[in-house]
Coordinates of C-alpha atoms in Angstrom, one line a residue:
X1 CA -15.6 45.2 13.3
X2 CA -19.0 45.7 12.3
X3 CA -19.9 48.9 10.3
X4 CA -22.9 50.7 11.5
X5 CA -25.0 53.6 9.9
X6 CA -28.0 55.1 11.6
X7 CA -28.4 52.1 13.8
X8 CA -28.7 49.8 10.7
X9 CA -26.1 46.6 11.0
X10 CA -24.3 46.8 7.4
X11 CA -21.9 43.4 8.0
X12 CA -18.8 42.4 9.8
X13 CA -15.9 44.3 8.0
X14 CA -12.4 42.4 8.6
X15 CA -9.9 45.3 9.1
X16 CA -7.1 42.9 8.3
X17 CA -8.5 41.7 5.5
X18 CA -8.4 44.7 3.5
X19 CA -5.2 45.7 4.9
X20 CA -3.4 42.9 3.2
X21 CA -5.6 43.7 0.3
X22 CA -4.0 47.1 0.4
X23 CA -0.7 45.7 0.8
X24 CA -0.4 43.2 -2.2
X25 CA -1.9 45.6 -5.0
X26 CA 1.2 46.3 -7.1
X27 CA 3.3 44.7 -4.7
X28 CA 5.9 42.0 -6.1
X29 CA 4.2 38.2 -5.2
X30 CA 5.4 34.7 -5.8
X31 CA 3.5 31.7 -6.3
X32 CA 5.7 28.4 -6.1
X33 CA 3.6 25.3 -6.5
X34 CA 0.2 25.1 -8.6
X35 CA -1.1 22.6 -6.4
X36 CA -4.8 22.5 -4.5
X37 CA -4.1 25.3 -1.8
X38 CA -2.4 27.7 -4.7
X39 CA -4.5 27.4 -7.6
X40 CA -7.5 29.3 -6.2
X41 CA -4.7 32.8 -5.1
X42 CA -4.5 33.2 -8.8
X43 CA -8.1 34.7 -9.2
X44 CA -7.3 36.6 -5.7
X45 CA -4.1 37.9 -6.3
X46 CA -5.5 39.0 -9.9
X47 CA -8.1 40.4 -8.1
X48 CA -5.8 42.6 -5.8
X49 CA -3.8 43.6 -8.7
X50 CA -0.7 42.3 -7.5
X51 CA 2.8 41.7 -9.5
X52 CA 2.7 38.0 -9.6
X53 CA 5.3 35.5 -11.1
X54 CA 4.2 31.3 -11.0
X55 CA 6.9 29.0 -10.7
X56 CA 6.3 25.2 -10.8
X57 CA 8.9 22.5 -11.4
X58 CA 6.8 20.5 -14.0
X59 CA 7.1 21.7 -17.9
X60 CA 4.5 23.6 -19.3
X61 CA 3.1 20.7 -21.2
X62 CA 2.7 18.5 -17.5
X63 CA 0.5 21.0 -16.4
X64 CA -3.5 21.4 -16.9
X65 CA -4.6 23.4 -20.1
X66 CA -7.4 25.2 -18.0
X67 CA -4.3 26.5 -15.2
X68 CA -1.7 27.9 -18.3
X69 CA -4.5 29.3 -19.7
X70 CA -5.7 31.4 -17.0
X71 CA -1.8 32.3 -16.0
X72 CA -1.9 33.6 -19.9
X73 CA -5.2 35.5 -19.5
X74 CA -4.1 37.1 -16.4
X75 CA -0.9 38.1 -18.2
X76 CA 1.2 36.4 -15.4
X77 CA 5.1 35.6 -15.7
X78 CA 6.2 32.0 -15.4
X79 CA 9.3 30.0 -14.3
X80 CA 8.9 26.4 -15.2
X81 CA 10.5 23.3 -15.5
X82 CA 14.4 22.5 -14.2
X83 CA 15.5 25.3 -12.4
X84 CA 12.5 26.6 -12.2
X85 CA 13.5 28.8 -9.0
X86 CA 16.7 30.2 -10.4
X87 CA 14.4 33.4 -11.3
X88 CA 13.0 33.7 -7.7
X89 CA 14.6 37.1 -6.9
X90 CA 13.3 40.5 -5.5
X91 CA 10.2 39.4 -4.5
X92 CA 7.9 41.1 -1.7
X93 CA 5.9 37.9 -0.3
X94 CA 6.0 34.1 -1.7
X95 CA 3.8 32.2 -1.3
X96 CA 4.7 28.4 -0.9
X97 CA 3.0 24.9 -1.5
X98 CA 2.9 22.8 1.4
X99 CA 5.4 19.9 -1.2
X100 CA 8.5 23.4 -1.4
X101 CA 10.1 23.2 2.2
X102 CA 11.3 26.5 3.5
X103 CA 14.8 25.1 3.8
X104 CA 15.5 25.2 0.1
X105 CA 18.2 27.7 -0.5
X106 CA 16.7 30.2 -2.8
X107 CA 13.8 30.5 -0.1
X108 CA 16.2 31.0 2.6
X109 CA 18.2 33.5 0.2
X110 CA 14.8 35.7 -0.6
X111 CA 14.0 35.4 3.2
X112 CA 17.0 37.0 3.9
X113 CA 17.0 39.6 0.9
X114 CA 13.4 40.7 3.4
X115 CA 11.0 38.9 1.4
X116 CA 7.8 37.5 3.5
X117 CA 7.6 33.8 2.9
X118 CA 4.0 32.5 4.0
X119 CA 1.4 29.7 2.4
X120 CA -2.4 30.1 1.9
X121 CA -3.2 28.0 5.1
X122 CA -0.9 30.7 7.5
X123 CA -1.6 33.7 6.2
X124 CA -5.8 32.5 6.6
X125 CA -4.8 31.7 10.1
X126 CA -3.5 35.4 10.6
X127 CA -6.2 36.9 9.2
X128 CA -9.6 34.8 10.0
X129 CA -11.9 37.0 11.9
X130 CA -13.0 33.8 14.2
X131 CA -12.4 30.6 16.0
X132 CA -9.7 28.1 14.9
X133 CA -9.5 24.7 15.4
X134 CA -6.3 22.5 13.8
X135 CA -5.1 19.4 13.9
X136 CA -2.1 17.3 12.6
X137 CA -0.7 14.4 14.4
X138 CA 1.2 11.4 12.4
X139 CA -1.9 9.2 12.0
X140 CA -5.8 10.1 12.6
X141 CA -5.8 14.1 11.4
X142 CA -8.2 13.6 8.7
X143 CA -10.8 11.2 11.0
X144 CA -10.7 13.6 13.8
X145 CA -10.8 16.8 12.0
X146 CA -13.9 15.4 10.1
X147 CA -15.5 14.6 13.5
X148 CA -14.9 17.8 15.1
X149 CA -16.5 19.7 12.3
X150 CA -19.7 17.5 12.1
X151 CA -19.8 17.8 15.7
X152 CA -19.7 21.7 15.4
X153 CA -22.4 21.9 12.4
X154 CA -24.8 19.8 14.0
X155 CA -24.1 21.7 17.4
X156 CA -25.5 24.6 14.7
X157 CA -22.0 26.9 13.7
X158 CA -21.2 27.5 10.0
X159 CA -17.8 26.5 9.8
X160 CA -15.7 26.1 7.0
X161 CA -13.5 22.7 7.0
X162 CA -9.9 23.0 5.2
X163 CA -6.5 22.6 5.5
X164 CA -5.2 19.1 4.4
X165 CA -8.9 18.3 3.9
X166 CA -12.4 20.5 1.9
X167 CA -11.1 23.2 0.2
X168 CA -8.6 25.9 0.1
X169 CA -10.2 28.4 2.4
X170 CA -8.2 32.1 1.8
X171 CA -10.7 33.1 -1.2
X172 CA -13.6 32.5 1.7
X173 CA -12.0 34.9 4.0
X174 CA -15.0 38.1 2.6
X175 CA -17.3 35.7 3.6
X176 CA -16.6 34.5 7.2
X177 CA -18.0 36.0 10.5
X178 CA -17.1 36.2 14.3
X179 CA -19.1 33.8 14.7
X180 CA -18.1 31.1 12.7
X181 CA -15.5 28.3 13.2
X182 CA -12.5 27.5 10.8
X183 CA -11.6 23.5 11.3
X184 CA -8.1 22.2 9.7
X185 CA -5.6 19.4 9.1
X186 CA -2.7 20.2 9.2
X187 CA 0.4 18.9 8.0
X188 CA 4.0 19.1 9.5
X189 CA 4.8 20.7 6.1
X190 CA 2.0 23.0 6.6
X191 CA 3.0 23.5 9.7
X192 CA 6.5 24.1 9.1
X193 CA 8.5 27.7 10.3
X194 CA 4.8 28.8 11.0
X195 CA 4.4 31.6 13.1
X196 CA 0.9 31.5 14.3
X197 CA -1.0 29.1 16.2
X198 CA -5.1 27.8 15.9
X199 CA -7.3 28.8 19.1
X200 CA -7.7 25.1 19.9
X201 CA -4.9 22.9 18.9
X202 CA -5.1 19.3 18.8
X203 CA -2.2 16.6 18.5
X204 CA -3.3 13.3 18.1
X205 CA -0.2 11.4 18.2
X206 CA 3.6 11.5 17.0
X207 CA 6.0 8.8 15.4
X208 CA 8.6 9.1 12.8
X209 CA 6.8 10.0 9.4
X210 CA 8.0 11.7 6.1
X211 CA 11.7 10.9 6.8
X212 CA 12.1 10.8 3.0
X213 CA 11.9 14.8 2.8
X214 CA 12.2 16.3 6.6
X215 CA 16.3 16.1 7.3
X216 CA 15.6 14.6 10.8
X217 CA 12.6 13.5 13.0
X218 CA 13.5 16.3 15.3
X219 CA 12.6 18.8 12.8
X220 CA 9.3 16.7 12.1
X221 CA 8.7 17.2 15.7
X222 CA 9.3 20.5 16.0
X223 CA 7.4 21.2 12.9
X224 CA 4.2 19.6 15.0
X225 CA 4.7 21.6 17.6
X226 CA 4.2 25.0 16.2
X227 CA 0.6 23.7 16.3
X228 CA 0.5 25.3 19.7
X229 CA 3.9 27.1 19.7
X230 CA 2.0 30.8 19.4
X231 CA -1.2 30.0 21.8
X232 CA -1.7 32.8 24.5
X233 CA -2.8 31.9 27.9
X234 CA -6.6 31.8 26.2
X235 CA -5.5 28.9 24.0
X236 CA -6.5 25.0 24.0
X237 CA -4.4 22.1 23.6
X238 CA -5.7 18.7 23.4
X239 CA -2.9 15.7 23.6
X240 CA -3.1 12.1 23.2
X241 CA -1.6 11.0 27.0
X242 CA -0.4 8.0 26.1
X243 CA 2.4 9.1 23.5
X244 CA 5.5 10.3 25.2
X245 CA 6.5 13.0 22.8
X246 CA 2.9 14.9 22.3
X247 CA 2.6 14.5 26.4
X248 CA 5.5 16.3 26.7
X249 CA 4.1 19.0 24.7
X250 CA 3.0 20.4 27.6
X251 CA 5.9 21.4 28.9
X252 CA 6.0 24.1 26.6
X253 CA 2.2 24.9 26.4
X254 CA 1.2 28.4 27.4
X255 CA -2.7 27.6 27.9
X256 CA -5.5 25.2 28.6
X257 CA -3.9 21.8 28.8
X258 CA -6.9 18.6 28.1
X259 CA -5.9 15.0 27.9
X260 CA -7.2 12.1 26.2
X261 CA -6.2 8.4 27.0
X262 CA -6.9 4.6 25.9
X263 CA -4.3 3.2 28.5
X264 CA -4.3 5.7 31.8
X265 CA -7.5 6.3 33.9
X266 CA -6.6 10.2 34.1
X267 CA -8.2 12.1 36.9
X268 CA -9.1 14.9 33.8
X269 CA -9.8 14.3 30.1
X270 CA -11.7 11.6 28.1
X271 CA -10.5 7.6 28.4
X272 CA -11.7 5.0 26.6
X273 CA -12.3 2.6 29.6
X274 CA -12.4 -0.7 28.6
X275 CA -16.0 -0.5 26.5
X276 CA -17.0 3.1 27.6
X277 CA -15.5 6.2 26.6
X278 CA -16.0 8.9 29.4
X279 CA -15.1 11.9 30.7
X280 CA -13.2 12.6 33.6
X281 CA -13.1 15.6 35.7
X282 CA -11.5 15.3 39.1
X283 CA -12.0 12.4 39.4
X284 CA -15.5 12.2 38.4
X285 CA -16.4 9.7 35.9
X286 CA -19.2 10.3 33.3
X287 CA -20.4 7.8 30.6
X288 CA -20.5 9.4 27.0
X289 CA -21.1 6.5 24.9
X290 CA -20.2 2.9 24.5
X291 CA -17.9 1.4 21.7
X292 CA -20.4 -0.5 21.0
X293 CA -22.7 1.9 19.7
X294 CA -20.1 3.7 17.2
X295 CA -19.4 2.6 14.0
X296 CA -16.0 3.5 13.3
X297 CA -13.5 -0.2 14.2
X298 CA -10.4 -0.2 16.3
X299 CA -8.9 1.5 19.4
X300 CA -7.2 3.9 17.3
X301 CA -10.7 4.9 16.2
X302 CA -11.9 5.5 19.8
X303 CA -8.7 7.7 20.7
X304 CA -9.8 10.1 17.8
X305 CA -13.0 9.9 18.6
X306 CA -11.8 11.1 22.3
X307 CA -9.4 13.7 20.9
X308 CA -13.0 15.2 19.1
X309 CA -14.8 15.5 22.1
X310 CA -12.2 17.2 24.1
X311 CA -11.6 19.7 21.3
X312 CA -15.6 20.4 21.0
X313 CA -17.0 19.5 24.7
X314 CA -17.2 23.3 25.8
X315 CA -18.6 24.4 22.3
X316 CA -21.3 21.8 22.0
X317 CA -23.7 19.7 24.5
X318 CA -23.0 16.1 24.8
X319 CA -26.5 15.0 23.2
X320 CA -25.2 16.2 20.0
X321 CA -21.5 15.0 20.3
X322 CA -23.0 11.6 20.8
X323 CA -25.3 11.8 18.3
X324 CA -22.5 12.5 15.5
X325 CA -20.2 10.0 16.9
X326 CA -22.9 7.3 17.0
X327 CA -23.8 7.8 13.2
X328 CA -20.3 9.0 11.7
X329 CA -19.3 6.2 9.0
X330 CA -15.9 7.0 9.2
X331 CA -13.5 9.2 6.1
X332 CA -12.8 7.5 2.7
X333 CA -9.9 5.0 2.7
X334 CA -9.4 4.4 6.1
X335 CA -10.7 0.8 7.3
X336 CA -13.8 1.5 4.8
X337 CA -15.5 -1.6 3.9
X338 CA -15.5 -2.6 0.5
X339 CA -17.8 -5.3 0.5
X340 CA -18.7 -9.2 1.1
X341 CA -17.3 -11.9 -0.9
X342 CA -18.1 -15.6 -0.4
X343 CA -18.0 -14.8 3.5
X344 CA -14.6 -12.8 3.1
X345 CA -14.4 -9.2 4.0
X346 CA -12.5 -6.8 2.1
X347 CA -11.4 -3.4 4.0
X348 CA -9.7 -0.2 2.3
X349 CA -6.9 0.9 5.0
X350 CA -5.0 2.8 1.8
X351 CA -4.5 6.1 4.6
X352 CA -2.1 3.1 5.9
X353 CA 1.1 5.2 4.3
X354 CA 3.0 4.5 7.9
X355 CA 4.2 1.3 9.8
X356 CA 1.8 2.8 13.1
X357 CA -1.1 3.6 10.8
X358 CA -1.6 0.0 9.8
X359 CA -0.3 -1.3 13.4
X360 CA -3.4 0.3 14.1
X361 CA -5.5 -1.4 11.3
X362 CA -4.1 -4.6 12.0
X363 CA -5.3 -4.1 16.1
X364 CA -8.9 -4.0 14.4
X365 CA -9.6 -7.4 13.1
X366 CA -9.0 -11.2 13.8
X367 CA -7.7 -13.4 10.9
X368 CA -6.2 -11.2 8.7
X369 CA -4.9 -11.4 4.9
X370 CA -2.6 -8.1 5.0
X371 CA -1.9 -6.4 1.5
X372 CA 0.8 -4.2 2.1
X373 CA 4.1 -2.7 0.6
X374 CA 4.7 1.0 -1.3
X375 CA 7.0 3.7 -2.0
X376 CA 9.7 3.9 0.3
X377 CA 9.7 6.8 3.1
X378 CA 12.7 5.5 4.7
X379 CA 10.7 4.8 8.0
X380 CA 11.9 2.2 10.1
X381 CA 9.7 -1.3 9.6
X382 CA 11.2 -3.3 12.7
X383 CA 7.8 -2.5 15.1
X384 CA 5.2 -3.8 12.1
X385 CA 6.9 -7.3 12.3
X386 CA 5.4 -8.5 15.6
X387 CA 1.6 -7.6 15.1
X388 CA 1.8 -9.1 11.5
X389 CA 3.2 -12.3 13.0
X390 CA 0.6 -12.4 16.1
X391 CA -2.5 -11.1 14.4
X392 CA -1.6 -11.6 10.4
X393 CA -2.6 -15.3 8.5
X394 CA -1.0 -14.6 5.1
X395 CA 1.0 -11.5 3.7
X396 CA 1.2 -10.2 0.4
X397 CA 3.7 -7.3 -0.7
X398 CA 4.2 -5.2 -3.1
X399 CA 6.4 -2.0 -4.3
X400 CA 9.5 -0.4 -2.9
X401 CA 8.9 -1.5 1.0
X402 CA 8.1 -5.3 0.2
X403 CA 11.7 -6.6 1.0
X404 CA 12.1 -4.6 4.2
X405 CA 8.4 -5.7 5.7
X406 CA 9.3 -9.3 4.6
X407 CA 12.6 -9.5 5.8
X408 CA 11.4 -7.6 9.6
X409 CA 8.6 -10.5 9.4
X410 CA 10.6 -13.2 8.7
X411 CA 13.5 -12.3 11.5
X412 CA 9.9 -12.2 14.0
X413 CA 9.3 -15.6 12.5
X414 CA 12.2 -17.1 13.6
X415 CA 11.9 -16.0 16.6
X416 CA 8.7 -16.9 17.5
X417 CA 9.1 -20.3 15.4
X418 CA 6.1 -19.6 13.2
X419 CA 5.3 -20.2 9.6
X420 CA 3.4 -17.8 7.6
X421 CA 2.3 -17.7 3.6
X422 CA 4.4 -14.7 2.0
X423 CA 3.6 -13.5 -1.2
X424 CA 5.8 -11.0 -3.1
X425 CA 3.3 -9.2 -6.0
X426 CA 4.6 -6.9 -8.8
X427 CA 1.5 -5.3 -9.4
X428 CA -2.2 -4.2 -7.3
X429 CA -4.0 -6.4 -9.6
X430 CA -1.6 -9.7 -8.7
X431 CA -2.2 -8.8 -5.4
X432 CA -5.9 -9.2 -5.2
X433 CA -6.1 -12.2 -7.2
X434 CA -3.9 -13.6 -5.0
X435 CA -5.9 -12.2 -2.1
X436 CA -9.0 -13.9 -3.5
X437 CA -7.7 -17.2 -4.3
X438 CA -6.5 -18.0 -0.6
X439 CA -9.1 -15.9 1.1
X440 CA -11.4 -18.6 3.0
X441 CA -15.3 -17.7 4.7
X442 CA -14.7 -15.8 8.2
X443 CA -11.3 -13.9 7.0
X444 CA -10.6 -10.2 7.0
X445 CA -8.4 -9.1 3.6
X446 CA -6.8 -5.7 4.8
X447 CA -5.0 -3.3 2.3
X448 CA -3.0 -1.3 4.4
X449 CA -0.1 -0.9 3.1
X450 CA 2.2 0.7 6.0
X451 CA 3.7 3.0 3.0
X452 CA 3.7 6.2 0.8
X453 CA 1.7 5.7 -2.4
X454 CA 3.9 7.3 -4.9
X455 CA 5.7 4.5 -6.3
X456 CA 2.8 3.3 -8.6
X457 CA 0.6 5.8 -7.9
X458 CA -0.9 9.4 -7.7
X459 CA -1.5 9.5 -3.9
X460 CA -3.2 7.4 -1.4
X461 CA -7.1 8.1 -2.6
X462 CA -5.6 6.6 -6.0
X463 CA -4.3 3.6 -4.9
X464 CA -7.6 3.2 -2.3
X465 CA -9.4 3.6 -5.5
X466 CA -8.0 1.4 -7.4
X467 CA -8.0 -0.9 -4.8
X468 CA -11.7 -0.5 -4.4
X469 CA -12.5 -1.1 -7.9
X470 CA -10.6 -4.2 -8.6
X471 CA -12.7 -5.5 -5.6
X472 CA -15.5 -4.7 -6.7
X473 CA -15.0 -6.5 -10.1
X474 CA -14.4 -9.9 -8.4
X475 CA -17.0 -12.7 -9.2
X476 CA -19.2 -14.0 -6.5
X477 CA -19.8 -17.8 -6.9
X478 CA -22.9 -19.0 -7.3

């Protein structure tokens, strides 16, 4: 509500806000996980005066100086290391990282003991005083989360941009208004056993992903869905058409239903037909903008793009939605050009931590040299075979997954009776030398490695930098 005083507008004051406020000061709290989204509630929960314990599964010693220092200064208790929730008892509300899944069993023994189990991202969604958008899907969140919010700042809101992506956004709760718009990525881990749902909801796609750590793909799925699980009739849900399992989201929708489609000509929603993407409404077709004029490669590309535009078409005119599109360049480490070498062209597709992802990549060039191989998700690498043997010249793998994608590739082989170079790497740096020494004028060398990153390194935006930098220190003959 606003707060008034002799007819003079004081500011928006968010009634919930101060009621959690209220409820944390003295109030028992856990913290598990000092990752991104947690490391920001220690000054708030400091703040509110609540009871709070840390527990993190790395030593003491693994974690940053400036963090155990600030958990001292604050005067918090700690449970690290092995074990490190064997003290989690008696608490009032925990607050989870995204990397703890609510399965674990002193979780589900607190839950049932009363305590509230949330994470920064749901308890912002509760208590945001405007509208939400969110998105998760297996591949394109980040690209079409980005495009939305552009789309919206341009289109003139002040939104804040979080989630998966930007920055943690609870601590920025004083500061937002009605007014404003809250965009986020959102991950299935995010997403699940969460009980509220974003305004506008947006599932780009869904294939098996994170298999590694979720005990089944059903309970991926179902973690997806919560997305729009807890819309009222007032809610929006966008859904990619052409993927069976977020089509039949619908089913269970309880609001606005829009489509978007490369493959089906719908009678509602935004296609990409042929070279056009447009908008149809029934049956009406109206031109938005050609593939031509955007930047960003691939059809994968133009389904996010279309996902954008139905999520933001009722917020913002179509001059500016165009405009955006027509100039965005596209997010860090997906299918970002590196540069020019001797006529070769070397793309970063390090986002590329799925079979589908880099499927996708792959759809986007001619003459390819794939780089590709990581850390094992246990995904199933049966449907990368046939695009790498139709669209890929030379392979060259690396880490956990290298086996698996050659033996899939050379089965597909055999059955199409074609050669193709394999190289098996031990290292990122033997894999672009080798890239370079084959690499001929005209060809395309594409890092996407179609697996997790955490075999060798930190996380994806490591290995894409790496990548990038041991590019960018190869010779150019003279």
């Amino acid at each position: 509500m606003y707060i008034n005083k002799g007819g003079i507008n004081l500011g928006f004051k968010n009634a919930k806000l101060e009621e959690f406020n209220n409820y944390l000061r003295n109030r028992k709290v856990a913290v598990i996980g000092l990752g991104v989204s947690n490391i920001p509630l220690l000054d708030y929960l400091h703040n509110v005066k609540a009871e709070v314990w840390i527990f993190d599964n790395r030593p003491k010693e693994q974690i940053p100086k400036e963090i155990i220092y600030k958990i001292n200064q604050y005067n918090f208790e700690t449970s690290l290391g092995e074990n490190y929730l064997s003290k989690l008892l008696g608490f009032e509300i925990i607050f989870r990282s995204p990397s703890c899944m609510p399965t674990m069993p002193e979780l589900v023994a607190e839950r049932k003991r009363g305590a509230i189990i949330t994470t920064e991202i749901e308890m912002l969604m509760e208590i945001a005083p405007c509208k939400i958008i969110g998105v998760t899907g297996s591949d394109g969140k980040t690209t079409t989360t980005t495009l939305i919010y552009e789309i919206l700042k341009k289109g003139g809101y002040n939104c804040y941009l979080g989630g998966n992506i930007g920055t943690p956004l609870f601590t920025k709760l004083s500061e937002m208004m009605p007014e404003d718009i809250i965009v986020l990525e959102l991950s299935s881990f995010q997403l699940m056993e969460m009980k509220v749902s974003p305004d506008i909801a947006v599932i780009t796609n869904i294939s098996p992903n994170h298999l590694n750590i979720h005990k089944s793909y059903e309970e991926y799925i179902d973690a997806k869905k919560n997305i729009f699980k807890y819309q009222d009739e007032n809610g929006l849900l966008v859904l990619n058409y052409d993927n069976d399992i977020t089509k039949s989201c619908a089913q269970e929708a309880c609001g606005e239903i829009r489509y978007f489609s490369s493959k089906e000509k719908l009678d509602n929603g935004i296609i990409v037909d042929d070279t056009v993407i447009k908008e149809c409404t029934n049956k009406l077709r109206r031109h938005i903008i050609n593939t031509e004029d955007i930047l960003l490669r691939g059809i994968h590309n133009y389904e996010n793009i279309s996902a954008a535009i139905a999520a933001t078409k009722t917020l913002v005119n179509y001059d500016t939605i165009i405009e955006v599109i027509s100039t965005f360049k596209g997010v860090e480490h997906r299918l970002e050009f590196i540069r020019d070498i001797n006529g070769v062209k070397w793309y970063n597709d390090s986002i590329g931590t799925s079979p589908t992802r880099t499927i996708a990549g792959i759809k986007s060039f001619e003459n390819i040299i794939l780089i590709a191989g990581g850390y094992d998700k246990h995904l199933d690498y049966l449907p990368i075979a046939k695009p790498i043997v139709e669209k890929v010249n030379s392979l060259i793998l690396i880490g956990q997954t290298a086996q698996k994608i050659c033996d899939v590739v050379k089965k597909e082989l055999e059955f199409q009776n074609k050669d193709m170079e394999i190289y098996m790497c031990n290292t990122l740096e033997e894999t672009v030398a080798v890239a370079n020494s084959i690499a001929k004028s005209g060809q395309i060398v594409l890092f996407s490695p179609a697996s997790a990153s955490f075999d060798m390194f930190k996380d994806f935006a490591d290995r894409g930098n790496k990548f990038k930098k041991l590019v960018n220190t190869i010779k150019i003959d003279e």
